PDB file of C-alpha atoms in Angstrom:
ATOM      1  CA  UNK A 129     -26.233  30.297 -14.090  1.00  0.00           C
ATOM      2  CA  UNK A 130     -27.302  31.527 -10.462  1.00  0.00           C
ATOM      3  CA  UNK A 131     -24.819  29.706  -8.884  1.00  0.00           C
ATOM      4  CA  UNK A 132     -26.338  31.040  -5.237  1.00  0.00           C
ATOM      5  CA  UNK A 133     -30.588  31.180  -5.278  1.00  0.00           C
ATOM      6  CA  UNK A 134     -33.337  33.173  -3.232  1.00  0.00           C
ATOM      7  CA  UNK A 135     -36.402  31.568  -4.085  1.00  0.00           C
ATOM      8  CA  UNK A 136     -38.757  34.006  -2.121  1.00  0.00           C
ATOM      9  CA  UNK A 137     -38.447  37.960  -3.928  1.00  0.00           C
ATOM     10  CA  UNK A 138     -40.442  38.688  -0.458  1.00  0.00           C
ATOM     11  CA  UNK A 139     -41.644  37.709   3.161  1.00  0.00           C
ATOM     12  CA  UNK A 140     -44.407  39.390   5.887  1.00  0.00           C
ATOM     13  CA  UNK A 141     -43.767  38.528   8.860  1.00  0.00           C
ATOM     14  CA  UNK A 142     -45.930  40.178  12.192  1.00  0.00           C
ATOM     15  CA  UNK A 143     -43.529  41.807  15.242  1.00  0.00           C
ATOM     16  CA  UNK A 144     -42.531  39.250  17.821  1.00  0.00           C
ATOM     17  CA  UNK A 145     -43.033  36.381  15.395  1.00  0.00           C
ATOM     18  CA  UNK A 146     -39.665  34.220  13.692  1.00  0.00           C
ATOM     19  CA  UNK A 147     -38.423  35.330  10.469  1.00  0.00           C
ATOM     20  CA  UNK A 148     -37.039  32.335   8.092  1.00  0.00           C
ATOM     21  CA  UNK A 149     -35.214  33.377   5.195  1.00  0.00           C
ATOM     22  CA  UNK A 150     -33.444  30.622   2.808  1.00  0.00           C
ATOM     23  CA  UNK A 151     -31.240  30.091   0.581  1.00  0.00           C
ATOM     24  CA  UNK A 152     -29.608  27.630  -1.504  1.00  0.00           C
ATOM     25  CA  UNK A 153     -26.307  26.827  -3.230  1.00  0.00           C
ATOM     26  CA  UNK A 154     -25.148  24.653  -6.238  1.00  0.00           C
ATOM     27  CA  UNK A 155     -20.887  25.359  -6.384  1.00  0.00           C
ATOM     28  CA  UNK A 156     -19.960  22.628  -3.706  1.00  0.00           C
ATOM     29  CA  UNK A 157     -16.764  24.243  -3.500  1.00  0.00           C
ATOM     30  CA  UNK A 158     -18.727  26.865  -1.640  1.00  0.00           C
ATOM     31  CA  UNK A 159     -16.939  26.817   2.035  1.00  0.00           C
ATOM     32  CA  UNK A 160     -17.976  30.215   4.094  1.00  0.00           C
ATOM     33  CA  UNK A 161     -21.638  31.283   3.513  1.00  0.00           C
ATOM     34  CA  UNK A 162     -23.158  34.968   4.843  1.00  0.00           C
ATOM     35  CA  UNK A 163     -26.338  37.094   5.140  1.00  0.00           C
ATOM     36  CA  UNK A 164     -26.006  40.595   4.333  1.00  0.00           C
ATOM     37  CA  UNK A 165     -28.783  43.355   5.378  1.00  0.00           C
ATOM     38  CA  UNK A 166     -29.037  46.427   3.223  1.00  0.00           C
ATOM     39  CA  UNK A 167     -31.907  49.425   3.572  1.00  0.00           C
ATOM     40  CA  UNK A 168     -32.536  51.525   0.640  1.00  0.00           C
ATOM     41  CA  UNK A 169     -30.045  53.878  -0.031  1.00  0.00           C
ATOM     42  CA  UNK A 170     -27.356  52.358   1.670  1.00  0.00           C
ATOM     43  CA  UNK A 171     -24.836  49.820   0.493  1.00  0.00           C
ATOM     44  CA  UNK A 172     -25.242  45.782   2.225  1.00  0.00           C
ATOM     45  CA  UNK A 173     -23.982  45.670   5.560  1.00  0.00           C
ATOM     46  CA  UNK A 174     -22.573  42.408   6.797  1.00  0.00           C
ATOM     47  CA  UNK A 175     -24.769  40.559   9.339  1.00  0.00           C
ATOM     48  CA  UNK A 176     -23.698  37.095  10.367  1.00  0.00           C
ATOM     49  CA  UNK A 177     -21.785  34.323   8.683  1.00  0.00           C
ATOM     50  CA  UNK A 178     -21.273  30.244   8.866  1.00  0.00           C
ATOM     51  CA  UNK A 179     -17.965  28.271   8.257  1.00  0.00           C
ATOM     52  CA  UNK A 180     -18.672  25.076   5.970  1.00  0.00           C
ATOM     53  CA  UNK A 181     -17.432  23.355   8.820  1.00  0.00           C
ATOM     54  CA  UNK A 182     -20.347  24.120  11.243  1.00  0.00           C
ATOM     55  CA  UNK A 183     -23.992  23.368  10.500  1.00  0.00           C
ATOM     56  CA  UNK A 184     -25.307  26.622  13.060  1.00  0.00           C
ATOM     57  CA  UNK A 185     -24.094  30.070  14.421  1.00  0.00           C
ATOM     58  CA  UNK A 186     -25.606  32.088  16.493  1.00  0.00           C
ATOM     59  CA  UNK A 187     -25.297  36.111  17.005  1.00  0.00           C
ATOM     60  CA  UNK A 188     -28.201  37.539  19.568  1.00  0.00           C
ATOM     61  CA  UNK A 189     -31.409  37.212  17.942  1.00  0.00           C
ATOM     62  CA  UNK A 190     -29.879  35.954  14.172  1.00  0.00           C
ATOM     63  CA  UNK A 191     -28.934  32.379  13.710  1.00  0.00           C
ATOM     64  CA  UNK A 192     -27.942  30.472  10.321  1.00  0.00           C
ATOM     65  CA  UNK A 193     -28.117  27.119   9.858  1.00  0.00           C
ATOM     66  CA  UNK A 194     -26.446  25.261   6.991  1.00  0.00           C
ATOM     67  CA  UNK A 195     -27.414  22.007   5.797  1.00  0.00           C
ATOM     68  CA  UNK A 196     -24.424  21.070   3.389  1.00  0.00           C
ATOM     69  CA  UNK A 197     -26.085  17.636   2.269  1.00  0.00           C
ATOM     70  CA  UNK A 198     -28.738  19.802   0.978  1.00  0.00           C
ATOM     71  CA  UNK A 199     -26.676  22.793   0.000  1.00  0.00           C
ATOM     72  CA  UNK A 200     -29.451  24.681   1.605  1.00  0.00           C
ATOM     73  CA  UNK A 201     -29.125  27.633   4.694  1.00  0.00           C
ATOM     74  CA  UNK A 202     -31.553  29.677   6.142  1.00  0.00           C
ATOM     75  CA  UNK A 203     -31.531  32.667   8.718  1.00  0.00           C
ATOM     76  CA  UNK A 204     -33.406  32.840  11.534  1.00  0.00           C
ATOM     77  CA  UNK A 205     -34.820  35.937  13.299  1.00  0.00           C
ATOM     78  CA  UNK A 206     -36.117  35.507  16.784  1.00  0.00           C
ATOM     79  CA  UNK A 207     -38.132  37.842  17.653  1.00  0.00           C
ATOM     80  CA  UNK A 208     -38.484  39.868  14.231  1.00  0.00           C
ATOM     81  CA  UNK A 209     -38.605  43.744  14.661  1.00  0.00           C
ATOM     82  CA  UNK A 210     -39.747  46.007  12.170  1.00  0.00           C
ATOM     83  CA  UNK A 211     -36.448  47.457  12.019  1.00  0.00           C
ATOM     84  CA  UNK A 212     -35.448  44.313  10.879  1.00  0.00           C
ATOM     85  CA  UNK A 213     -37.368  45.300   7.434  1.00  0.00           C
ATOM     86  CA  UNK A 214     -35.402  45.353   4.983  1.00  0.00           C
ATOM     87  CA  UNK A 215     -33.372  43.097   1.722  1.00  0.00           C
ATOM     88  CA  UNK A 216     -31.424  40.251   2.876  1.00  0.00           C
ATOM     89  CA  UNK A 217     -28.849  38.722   0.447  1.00  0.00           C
ATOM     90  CA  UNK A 218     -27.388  35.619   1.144  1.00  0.00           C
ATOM     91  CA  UNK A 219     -24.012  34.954  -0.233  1.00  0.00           C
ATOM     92  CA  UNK A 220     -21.083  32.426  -0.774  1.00  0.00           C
ATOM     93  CA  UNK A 221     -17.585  32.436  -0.769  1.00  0.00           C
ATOM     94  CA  UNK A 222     -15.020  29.397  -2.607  1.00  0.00           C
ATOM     95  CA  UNK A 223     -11.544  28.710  -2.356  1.00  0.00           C
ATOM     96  CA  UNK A 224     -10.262  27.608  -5.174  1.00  0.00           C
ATOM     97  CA  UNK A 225      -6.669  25.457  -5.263  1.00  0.00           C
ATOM     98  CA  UNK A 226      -6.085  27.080  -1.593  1.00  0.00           C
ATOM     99  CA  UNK A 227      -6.299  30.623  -2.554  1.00  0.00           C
ATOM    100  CA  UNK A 228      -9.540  32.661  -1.916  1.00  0.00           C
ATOM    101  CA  UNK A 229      -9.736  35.275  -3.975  1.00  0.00           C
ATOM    102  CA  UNK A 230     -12.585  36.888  -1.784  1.00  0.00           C
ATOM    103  CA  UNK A 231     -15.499  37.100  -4.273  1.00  0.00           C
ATOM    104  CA  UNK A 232     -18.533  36.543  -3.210  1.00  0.00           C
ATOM    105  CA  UNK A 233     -21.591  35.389  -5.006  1.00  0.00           C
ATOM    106  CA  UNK A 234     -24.771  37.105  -4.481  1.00  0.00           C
ATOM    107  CA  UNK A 235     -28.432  35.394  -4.228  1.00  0.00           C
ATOM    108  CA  UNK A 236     -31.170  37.800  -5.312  1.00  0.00           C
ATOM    109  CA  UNK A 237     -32.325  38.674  -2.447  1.00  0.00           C
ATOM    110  CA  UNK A 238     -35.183  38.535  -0.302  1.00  0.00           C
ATOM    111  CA  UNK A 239     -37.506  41.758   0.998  1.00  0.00           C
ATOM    112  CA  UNK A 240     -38.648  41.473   4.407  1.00  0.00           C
ATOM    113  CA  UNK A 241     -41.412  42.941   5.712  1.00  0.00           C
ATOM    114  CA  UNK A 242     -42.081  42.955   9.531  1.00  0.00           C
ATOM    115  CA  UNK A 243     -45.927  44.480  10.512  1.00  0.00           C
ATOM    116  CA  UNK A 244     -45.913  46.288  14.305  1.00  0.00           C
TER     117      UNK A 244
ATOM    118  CA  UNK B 129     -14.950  56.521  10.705  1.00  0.00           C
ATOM    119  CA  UNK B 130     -14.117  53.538   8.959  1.00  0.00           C
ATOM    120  CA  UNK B 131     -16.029  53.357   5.495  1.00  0.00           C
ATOM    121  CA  UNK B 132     -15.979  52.875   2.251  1.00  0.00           C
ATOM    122  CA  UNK B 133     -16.803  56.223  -0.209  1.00  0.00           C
ATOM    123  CA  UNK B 134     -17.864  56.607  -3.509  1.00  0.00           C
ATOM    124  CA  UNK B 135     -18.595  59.321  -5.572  1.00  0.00           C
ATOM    125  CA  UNK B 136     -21.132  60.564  -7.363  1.00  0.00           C
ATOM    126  CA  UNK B 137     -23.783  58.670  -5.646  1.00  0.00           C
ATOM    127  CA  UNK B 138     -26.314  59.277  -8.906  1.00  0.00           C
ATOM    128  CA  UNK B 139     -25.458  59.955 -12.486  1.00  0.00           C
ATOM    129  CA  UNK B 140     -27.155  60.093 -15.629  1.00  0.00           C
ATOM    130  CA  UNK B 141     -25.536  60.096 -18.491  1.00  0.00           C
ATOM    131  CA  UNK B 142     -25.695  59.363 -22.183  1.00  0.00           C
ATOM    132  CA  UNK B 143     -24.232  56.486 -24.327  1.00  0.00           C
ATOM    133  CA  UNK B 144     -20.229  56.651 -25.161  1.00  0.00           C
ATOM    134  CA  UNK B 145     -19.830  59.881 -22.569  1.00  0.00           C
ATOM    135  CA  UNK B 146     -16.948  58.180 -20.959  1.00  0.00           C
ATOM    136  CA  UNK B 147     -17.243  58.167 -16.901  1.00  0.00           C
ATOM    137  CA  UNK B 148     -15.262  57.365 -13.778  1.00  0.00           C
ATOM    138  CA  UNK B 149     -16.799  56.290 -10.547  1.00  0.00           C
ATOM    139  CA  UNK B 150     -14.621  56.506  -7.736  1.00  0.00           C
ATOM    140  CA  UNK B 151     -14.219  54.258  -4.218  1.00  0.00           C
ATOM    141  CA  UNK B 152     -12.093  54.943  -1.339  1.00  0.00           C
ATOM    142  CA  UNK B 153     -11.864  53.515   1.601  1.00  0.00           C
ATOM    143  CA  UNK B 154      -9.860  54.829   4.674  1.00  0.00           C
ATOM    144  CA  UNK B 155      -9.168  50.992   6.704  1.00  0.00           C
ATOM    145  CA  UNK B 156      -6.061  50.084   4.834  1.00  0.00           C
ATOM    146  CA  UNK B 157      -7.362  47.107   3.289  1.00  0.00           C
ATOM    147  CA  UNK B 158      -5.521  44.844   0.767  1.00  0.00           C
ATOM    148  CA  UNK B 159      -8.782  43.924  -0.769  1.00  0.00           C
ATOM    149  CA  UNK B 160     -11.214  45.787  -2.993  1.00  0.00           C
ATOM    150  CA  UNK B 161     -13.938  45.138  -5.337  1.00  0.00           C
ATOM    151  CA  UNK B 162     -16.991  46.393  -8.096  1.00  0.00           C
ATOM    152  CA  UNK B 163     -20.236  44.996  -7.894  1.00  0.00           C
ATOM    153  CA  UNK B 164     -23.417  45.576  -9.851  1.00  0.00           C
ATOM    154  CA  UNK B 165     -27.156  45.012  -8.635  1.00  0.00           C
ATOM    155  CA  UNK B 166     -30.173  44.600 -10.889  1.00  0.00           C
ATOM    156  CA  UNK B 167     -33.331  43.451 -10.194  1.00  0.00           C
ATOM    157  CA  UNK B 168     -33.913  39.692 -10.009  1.00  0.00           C
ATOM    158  CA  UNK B 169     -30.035  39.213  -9.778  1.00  0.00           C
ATOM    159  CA  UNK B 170     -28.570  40.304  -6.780  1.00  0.00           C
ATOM    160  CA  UNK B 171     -25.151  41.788  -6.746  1.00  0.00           C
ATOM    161  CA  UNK B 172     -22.588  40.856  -9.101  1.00  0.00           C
ATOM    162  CA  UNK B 173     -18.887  40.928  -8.903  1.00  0.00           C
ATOM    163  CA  UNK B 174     -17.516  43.790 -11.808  1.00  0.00           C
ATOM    164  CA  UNK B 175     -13.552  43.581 -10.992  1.00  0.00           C
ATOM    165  CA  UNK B 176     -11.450  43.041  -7.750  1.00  0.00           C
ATOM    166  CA  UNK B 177      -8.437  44.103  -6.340  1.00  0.00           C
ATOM    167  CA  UNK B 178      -6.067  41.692  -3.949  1.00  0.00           C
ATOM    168  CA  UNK B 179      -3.515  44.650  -3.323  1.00  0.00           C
ATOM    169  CA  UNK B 180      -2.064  47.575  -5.415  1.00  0.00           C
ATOM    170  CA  UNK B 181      -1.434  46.885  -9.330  1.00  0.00           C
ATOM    171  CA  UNK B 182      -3.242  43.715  -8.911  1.00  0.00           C
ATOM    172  CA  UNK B 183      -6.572  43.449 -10.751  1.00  0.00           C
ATOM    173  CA  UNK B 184      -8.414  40.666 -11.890  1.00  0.00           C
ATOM    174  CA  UNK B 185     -11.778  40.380 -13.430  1.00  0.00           C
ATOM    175  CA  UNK B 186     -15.166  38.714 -11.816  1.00  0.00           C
ATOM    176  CA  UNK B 187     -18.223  37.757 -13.532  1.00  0.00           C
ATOM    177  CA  UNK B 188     -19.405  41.164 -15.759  1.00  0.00           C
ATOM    178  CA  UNK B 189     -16.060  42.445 -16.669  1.00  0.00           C
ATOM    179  CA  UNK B 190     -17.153  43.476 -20.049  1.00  0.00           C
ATOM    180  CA  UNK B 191     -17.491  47.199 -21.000  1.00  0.00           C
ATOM    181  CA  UNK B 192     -15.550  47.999 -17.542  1.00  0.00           C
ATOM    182  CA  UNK B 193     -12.051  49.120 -16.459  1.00  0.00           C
ATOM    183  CA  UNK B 194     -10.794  49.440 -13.301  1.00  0.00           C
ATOM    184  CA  UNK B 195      -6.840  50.401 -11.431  1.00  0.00           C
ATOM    185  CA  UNK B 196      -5.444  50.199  -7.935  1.00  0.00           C
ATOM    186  CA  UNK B 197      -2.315  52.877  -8.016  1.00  0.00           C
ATOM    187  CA  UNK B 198      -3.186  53.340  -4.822  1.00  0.00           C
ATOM    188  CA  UNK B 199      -4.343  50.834  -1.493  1.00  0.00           C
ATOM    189  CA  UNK B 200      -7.450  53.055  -0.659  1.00  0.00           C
ATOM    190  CA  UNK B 201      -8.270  53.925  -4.184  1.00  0.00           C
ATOM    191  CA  UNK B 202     -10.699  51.788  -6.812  1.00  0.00           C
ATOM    192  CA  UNK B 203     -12.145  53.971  -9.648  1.00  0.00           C
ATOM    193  CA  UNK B 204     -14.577  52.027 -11.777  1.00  0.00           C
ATOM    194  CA  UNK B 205     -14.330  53.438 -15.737  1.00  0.00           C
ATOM    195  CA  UNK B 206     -16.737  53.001 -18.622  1.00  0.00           C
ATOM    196  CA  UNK B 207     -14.578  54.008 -21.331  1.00  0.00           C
ATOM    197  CA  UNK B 208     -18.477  54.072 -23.711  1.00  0.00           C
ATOM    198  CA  UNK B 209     -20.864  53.801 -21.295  1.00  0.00           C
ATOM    199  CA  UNK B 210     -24.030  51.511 -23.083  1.00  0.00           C
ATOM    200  CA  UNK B 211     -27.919  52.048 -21.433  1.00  0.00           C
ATOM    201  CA  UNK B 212     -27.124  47.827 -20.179  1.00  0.00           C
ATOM    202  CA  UNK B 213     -25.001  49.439 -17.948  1.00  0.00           C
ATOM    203  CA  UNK B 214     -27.745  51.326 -16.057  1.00  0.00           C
ATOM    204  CA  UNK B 215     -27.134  49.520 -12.654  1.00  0.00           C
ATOM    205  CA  UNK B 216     -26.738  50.277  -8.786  1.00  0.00           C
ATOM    206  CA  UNK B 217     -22.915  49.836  -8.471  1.00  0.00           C
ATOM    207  CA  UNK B 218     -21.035  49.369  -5.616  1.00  0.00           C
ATOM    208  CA  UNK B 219     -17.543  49.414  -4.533  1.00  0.00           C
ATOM    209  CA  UNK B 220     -16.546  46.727  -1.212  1.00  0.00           C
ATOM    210  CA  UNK B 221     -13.380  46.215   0.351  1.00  0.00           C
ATOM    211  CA  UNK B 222     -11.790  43.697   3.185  1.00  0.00           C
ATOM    212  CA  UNK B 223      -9.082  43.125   5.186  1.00  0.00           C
ATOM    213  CA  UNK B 224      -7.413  40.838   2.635  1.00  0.00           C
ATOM    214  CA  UNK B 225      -9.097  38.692  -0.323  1.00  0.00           C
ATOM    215  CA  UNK B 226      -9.429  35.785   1.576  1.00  0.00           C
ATOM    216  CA  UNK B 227     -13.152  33.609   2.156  1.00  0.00           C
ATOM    217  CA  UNK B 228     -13.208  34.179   5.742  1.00  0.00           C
ATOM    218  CA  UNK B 229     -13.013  38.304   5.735  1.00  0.00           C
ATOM    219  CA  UNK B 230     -15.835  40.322   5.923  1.00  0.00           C
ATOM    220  CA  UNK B 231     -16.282  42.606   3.107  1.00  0.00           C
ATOM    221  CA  UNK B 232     -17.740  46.534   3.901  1.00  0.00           C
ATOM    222  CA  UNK B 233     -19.867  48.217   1.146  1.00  0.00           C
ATOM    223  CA  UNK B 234     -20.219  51.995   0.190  1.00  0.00           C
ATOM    224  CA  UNK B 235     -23.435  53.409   0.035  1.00  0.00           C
ATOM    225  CA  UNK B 236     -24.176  52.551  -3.917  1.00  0.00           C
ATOM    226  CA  UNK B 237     -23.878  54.821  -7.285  1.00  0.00           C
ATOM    227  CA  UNK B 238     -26.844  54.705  -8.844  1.00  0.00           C
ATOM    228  CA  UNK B 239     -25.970  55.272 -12.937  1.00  0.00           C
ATOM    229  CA  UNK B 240     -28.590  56.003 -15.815  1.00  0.00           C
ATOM    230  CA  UNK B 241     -27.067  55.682 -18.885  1.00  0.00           C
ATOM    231  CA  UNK B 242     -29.719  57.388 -21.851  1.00  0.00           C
TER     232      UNK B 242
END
């Protein structure tokens, strides 16, 4: 059961054009939501994350937006770079009877692409 | 430099050769975890780790072992490893276990087991 999905194994994007990468939840006890970045060979780095309790957050040229009626966020990368290729997981953290115990659950992940 | 460690980074091996992967990490964190990535499934959670001597299991518990003797230690063991467990496996650790604490990744063991 893929509690947390990436529907798109890949994206091409050109330079200097927006990147939209999305993802979508089914746990609605889901509350904190976050985009890791992660080049071969090297283990996810952490890249920007949303609170339940705020629909958009920004960080330079990365935003996410969360739509929890939907259960749906995407990130947003303004301009894309081609050091910007690379897999981006999205991921979701719950709290369960007010203790977190910190796991996150991974989407699949989506390969970006971006063309000089 | 704060990071997370884990040795060996590639290993092949053959079924019921018992191994140990280990994970350090050097930023006194409370909280430490496995996870596994295969294709089409993204990264899922072996075994955690809110503090020393405290270990509970996450979603693919089965055919692992873990301990946490120490705060900056969390060896991974496959007491028989089976070829299913031919995976990308990494160790992560954070502040505390808590939703709102970013979690740092080592660089990935990548294990072959024949």
């Amino acid at each position: 059961d893929q509690q947390v999905k990436q529907n798109s194994p890949s994206l091409s994007v050109q330079e200097g054009r927006i990147s939209i990468l999305n993802c979508d939840y089914t746990n609605s006890m889901f509350d904190y939501f976050l985009w890791y970045k992660k080049y071969p060979a090297e283990g996810p780095t952490f890249l920007i994350s949303i609170s339940s309790i705020k629909d958009k957050n920004e960080d330079g040229r990365f935003t996410v937006f969360l739509n929890k009626s939907a259960k749906h966020l995407s990130l947003h990368i303004v301009p894309s770079q081609p050091g910007d290729s690379a897999v981006y997981f999205c991921a979701a953290s719950a709290v369960w009877g007010g203790t977190s115990y910190g796991k996150l659950t991974f989407g699949q992940g989506t390969i970006l692409t971006v063309h000089p | 430099e704060a990071q997370v460690t884990q040795n060996p980074r590639y290993l092949i091996t053959v079924t019921g050769k018992k191994l140990t992967v280990t994970c350090s990490q050097n930023m006194n964190h409370e909280y430490m975890s496995w996870y596994r990535q295969d294709p089409g499934l993204g990264l899922r959670q072996i075994y955690y780790s809110m503090n020393v001597e405290v270990t509970d299991k996450g979603d693919v518990p089965e055919g692992y072992k873990v301990s946490r003797k120490e705060k900056r230690n969390f060896p991974l063991i496959l007491e028989s490893p089976s070829p299913n467990q031919t995976s990308l496996y990494f160790c992560a650790s954070s502040i505390q276990g808590g939703s709102y604490n970013e979690q740092f990744f080592g660089p990935g063991t990548r294990l072959t087991v024949l």
